[in-house]
Coordinates of C-alpha atoms in Angstrom, one line a residue:
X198 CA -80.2 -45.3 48.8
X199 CA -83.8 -44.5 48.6
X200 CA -86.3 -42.5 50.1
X201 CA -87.8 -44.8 52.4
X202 CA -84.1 -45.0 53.8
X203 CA -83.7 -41.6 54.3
X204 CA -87.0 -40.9 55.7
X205 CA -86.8 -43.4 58.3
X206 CA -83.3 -42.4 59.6
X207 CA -85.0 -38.1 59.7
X208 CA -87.5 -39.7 61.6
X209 CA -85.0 -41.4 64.2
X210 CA -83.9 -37.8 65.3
X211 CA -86.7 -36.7 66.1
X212 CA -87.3 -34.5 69.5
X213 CA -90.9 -34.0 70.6
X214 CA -90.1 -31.1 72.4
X215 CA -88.0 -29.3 69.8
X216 CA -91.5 -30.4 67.5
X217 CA -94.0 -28.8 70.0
X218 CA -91.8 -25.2 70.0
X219 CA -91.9 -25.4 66.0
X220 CA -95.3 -26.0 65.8
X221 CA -95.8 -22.4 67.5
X222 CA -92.7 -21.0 66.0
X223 CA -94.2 -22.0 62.3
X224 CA -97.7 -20.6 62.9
X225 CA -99.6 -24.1 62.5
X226 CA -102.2 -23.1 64.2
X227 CA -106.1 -23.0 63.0
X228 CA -105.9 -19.9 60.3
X229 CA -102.2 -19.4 60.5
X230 CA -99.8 -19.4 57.8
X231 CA -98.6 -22.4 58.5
X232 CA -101.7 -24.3 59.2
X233 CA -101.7 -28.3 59.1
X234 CA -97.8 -28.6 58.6
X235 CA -96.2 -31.3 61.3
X236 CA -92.9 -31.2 62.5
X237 CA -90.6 -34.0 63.6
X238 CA -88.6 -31.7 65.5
X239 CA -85.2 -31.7 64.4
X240 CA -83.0 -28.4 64.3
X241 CA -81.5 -27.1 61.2
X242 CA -77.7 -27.4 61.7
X243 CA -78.8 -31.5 61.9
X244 CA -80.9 -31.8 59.3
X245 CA -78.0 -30.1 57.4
X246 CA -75.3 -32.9 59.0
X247 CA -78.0 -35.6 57.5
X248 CA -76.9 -34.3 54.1
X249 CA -73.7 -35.0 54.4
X250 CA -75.0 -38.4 55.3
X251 CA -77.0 -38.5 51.9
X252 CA -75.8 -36.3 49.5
X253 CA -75.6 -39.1 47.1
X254 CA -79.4 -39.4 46.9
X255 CA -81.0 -38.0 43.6
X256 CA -83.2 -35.4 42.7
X257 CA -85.9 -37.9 42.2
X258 CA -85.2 -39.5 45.6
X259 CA -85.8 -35.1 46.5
X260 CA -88.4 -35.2 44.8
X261 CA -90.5 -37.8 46.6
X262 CA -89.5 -36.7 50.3
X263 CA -90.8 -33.4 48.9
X264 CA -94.0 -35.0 49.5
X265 CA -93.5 -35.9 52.9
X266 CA -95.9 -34.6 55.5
X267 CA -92.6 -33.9 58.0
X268 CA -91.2 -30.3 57.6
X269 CA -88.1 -31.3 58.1
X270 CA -88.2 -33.8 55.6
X271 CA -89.6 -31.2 53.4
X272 CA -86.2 -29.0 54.5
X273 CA -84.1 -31.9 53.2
X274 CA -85.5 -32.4 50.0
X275 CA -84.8 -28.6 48.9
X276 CA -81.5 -28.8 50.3
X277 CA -80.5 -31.7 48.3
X278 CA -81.8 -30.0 45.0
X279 CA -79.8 -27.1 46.2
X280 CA -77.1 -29.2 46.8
X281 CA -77.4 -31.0 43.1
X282 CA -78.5 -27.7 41.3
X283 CA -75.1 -25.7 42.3
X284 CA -72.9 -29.5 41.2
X285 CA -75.0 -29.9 38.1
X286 CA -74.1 -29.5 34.5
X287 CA -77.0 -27.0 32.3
X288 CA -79.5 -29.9 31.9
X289 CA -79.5 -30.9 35.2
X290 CA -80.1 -27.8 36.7
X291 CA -83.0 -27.3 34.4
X292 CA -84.7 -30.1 35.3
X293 CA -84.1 -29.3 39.3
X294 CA -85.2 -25.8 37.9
X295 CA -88.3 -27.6 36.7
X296 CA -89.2 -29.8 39.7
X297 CA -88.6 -27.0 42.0
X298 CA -91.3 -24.9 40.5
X299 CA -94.0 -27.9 39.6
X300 CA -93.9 -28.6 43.6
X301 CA -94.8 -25.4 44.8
X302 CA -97.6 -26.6 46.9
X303 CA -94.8 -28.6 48.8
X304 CA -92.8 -25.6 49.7
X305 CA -95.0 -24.0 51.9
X306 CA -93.1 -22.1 54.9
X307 CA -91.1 -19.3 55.1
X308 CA -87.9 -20.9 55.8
X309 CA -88.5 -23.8 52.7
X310 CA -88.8 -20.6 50.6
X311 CA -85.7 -18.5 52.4
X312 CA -83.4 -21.5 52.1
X313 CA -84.2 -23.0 48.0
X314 CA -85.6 -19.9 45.9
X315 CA -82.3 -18.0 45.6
X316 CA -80.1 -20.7 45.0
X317 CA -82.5 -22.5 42.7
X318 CA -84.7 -20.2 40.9
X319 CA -83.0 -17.2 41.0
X320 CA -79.5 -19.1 40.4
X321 CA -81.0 -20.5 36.9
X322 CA -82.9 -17.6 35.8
X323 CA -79.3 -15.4 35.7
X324 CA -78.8 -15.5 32.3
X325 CA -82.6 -16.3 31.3
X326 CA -85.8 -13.7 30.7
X327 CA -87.3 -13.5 34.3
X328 CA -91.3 -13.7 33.1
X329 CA -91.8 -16.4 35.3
X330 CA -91.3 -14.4 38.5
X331 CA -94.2 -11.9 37.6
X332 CA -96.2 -14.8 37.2
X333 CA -95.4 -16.4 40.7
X334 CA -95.2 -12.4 42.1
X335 CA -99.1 -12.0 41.2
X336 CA -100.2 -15.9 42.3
X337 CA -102.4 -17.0 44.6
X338 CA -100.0 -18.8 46.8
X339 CA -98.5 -16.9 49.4
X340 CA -95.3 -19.0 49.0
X341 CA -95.0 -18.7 45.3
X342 CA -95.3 -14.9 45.5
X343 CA -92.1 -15.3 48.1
X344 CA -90.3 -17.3 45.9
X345 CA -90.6 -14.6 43.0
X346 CA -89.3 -12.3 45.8
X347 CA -86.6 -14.5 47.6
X348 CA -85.5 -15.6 44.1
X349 CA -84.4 -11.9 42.9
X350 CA -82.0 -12.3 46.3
X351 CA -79.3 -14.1 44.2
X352 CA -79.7 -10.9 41.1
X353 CA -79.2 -8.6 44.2
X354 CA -76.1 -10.0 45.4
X355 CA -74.5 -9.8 41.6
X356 CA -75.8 -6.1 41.8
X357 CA -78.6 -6.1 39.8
X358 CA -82.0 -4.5 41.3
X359 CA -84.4 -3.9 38.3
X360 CA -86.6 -7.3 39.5
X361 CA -86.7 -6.8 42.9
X362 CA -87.2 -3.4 42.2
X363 CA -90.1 -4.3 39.6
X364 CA -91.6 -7.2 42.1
X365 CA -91.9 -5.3 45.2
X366 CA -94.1 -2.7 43.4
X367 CA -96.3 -5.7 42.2
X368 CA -96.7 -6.3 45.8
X369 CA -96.8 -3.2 47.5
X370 CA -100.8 -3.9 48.2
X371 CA -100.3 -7.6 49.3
X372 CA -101.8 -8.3 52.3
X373 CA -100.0 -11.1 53.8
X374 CA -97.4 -10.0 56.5
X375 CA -94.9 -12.6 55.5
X376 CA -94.6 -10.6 52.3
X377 CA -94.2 -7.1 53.5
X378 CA -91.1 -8.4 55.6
X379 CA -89.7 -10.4 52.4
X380 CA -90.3 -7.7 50.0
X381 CA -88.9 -5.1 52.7
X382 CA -85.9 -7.7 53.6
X383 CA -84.9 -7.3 49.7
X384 CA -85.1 -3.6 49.4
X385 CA -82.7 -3.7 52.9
X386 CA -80.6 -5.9 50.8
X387 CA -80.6 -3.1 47.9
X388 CA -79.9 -0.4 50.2
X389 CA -77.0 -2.1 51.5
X390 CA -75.4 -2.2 48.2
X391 CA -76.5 1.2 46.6
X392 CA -78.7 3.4 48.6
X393 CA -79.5 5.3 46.6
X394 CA -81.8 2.9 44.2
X395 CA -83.5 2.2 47.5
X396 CA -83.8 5.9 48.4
X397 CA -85.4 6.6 44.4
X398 CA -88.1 3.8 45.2
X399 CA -88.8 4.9 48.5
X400 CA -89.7 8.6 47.4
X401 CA -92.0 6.5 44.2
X402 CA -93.4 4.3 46.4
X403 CA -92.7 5.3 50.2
X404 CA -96.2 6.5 51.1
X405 CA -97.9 3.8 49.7
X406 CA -96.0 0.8 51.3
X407 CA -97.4 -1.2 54.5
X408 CA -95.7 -0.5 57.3
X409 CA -93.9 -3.2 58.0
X410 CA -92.6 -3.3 54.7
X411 CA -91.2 -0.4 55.0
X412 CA -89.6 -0.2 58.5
X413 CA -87.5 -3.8 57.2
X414 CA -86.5 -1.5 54.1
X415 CA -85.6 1.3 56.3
X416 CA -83.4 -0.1 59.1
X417 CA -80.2 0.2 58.2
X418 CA -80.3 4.4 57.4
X419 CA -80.0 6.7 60.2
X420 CA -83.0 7.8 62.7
X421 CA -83.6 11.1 60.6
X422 CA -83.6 9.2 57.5
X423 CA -85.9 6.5 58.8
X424 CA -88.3 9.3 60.9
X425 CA -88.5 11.1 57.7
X426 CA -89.7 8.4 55.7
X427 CA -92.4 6.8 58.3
X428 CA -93.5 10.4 58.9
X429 CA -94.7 10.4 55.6
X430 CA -97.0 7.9 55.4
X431 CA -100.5 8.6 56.1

């Protein structure tokens, strides 16, 4: 099978209503995140099914529908990669590793991000020195700085904190919104799991974090924890 094939069948399903609700819900607008991005209109759970469908395909079949100007066609390339990177033997999750990060350009949503970056990035670097994430943490792109985030995901759930704990105060004067909820999403995630590494960076760093940021960090304590915390921000 080759990408033609499977870009033609994604295109079969799609829904120009479900499309014209993404466009809004994606920010596509004229100086929106998501500017210039077109959707086929296709929900999730069905994209997922056409994986099933085409699981066979290769990472270089992945590769070139990551080029595709259809989001959801975008969505299927990383899944596939996720797919083959969690199959593959060492070598061929290096060189998914490797493709993932020299098509950054092509991963440029939220949800691209959300759904590749642990299970990819953060999956290979396990065992590896991390220096790559600092990198992507101070970059230009706003969806390479949430990949450094969304990667250190998969080090939270094996309980380690120190790079989400280092990252987030790379980016505790970012000013892009989509950030300051990943970033706060992660320390959440910490919390969960030991409160009181996210208490310890909340006293370091509390005061100086946006808003947002913070309030995602701080939902899950109890009102006088979270009062206490937002009170003491200027």
């Amino acid at each position: 099978m080759n990408a033609g094939e499977i870009s033609d069948y994604l295109q079969s399903l799609a829904d120009p209503k479900i499309a014209e609700h993404s466009q809004r819900f994606f920010k596509t607008g004229e100086g929106e995140y998501g500017h210039g991005d077109s959707f086929l209109g296709i929900r999730v759970p069905t994209v997922r099914q056409a994986l099933k469908r085409y699981r066979s395909a290769t990472p270089e079949v992945a590769q070139e529908l990551l080029h595709s100007r259809y989001h959801e066609i975008r969505l299927f390339a990383l899944l596939l990669l996720v797919y083959k990177f969690e199959r593959g033997t060492p070598d061929e999750q290096e060189k998914i590793y490797t493709l993932y990060l020299n098509h950054t350009p092509f991963i440029n949503n939220w949800d691209l991000v959300d759904s590749s970056a642990p299970n990819i990035v953060g999956k290979y670097l396990e065992e590896k020195e991390r220096s790559v994430l600092y990198a992507l943490a101070r970059s230009a792109s706003l969806w390479e700085r949430r990949i450094a985030v969304l990667a250190a995901f998969h080090f939270i759930r094996q309980g380690d904190f120190k790079d989400i704990l280092a990252i987030a105060e790379v980016l505790l004067n970012d000013r892009e919104d989509l950030i300051h909820k990943a970033v706060g999403w992660m320390l959440r995630e910490v919390g969960k799991r030991d409160a009181a590494a996210l208490l310890s960076f909340l006293d370091a760093h509390g005061k100086a974090m946006p808003r947002t940021m913070l309030r995602y960090a701080i939902e899950k304590f109890d009102d006088e924890t979270r009062r206490h915390y937002m009170q003491r921000q200027p």
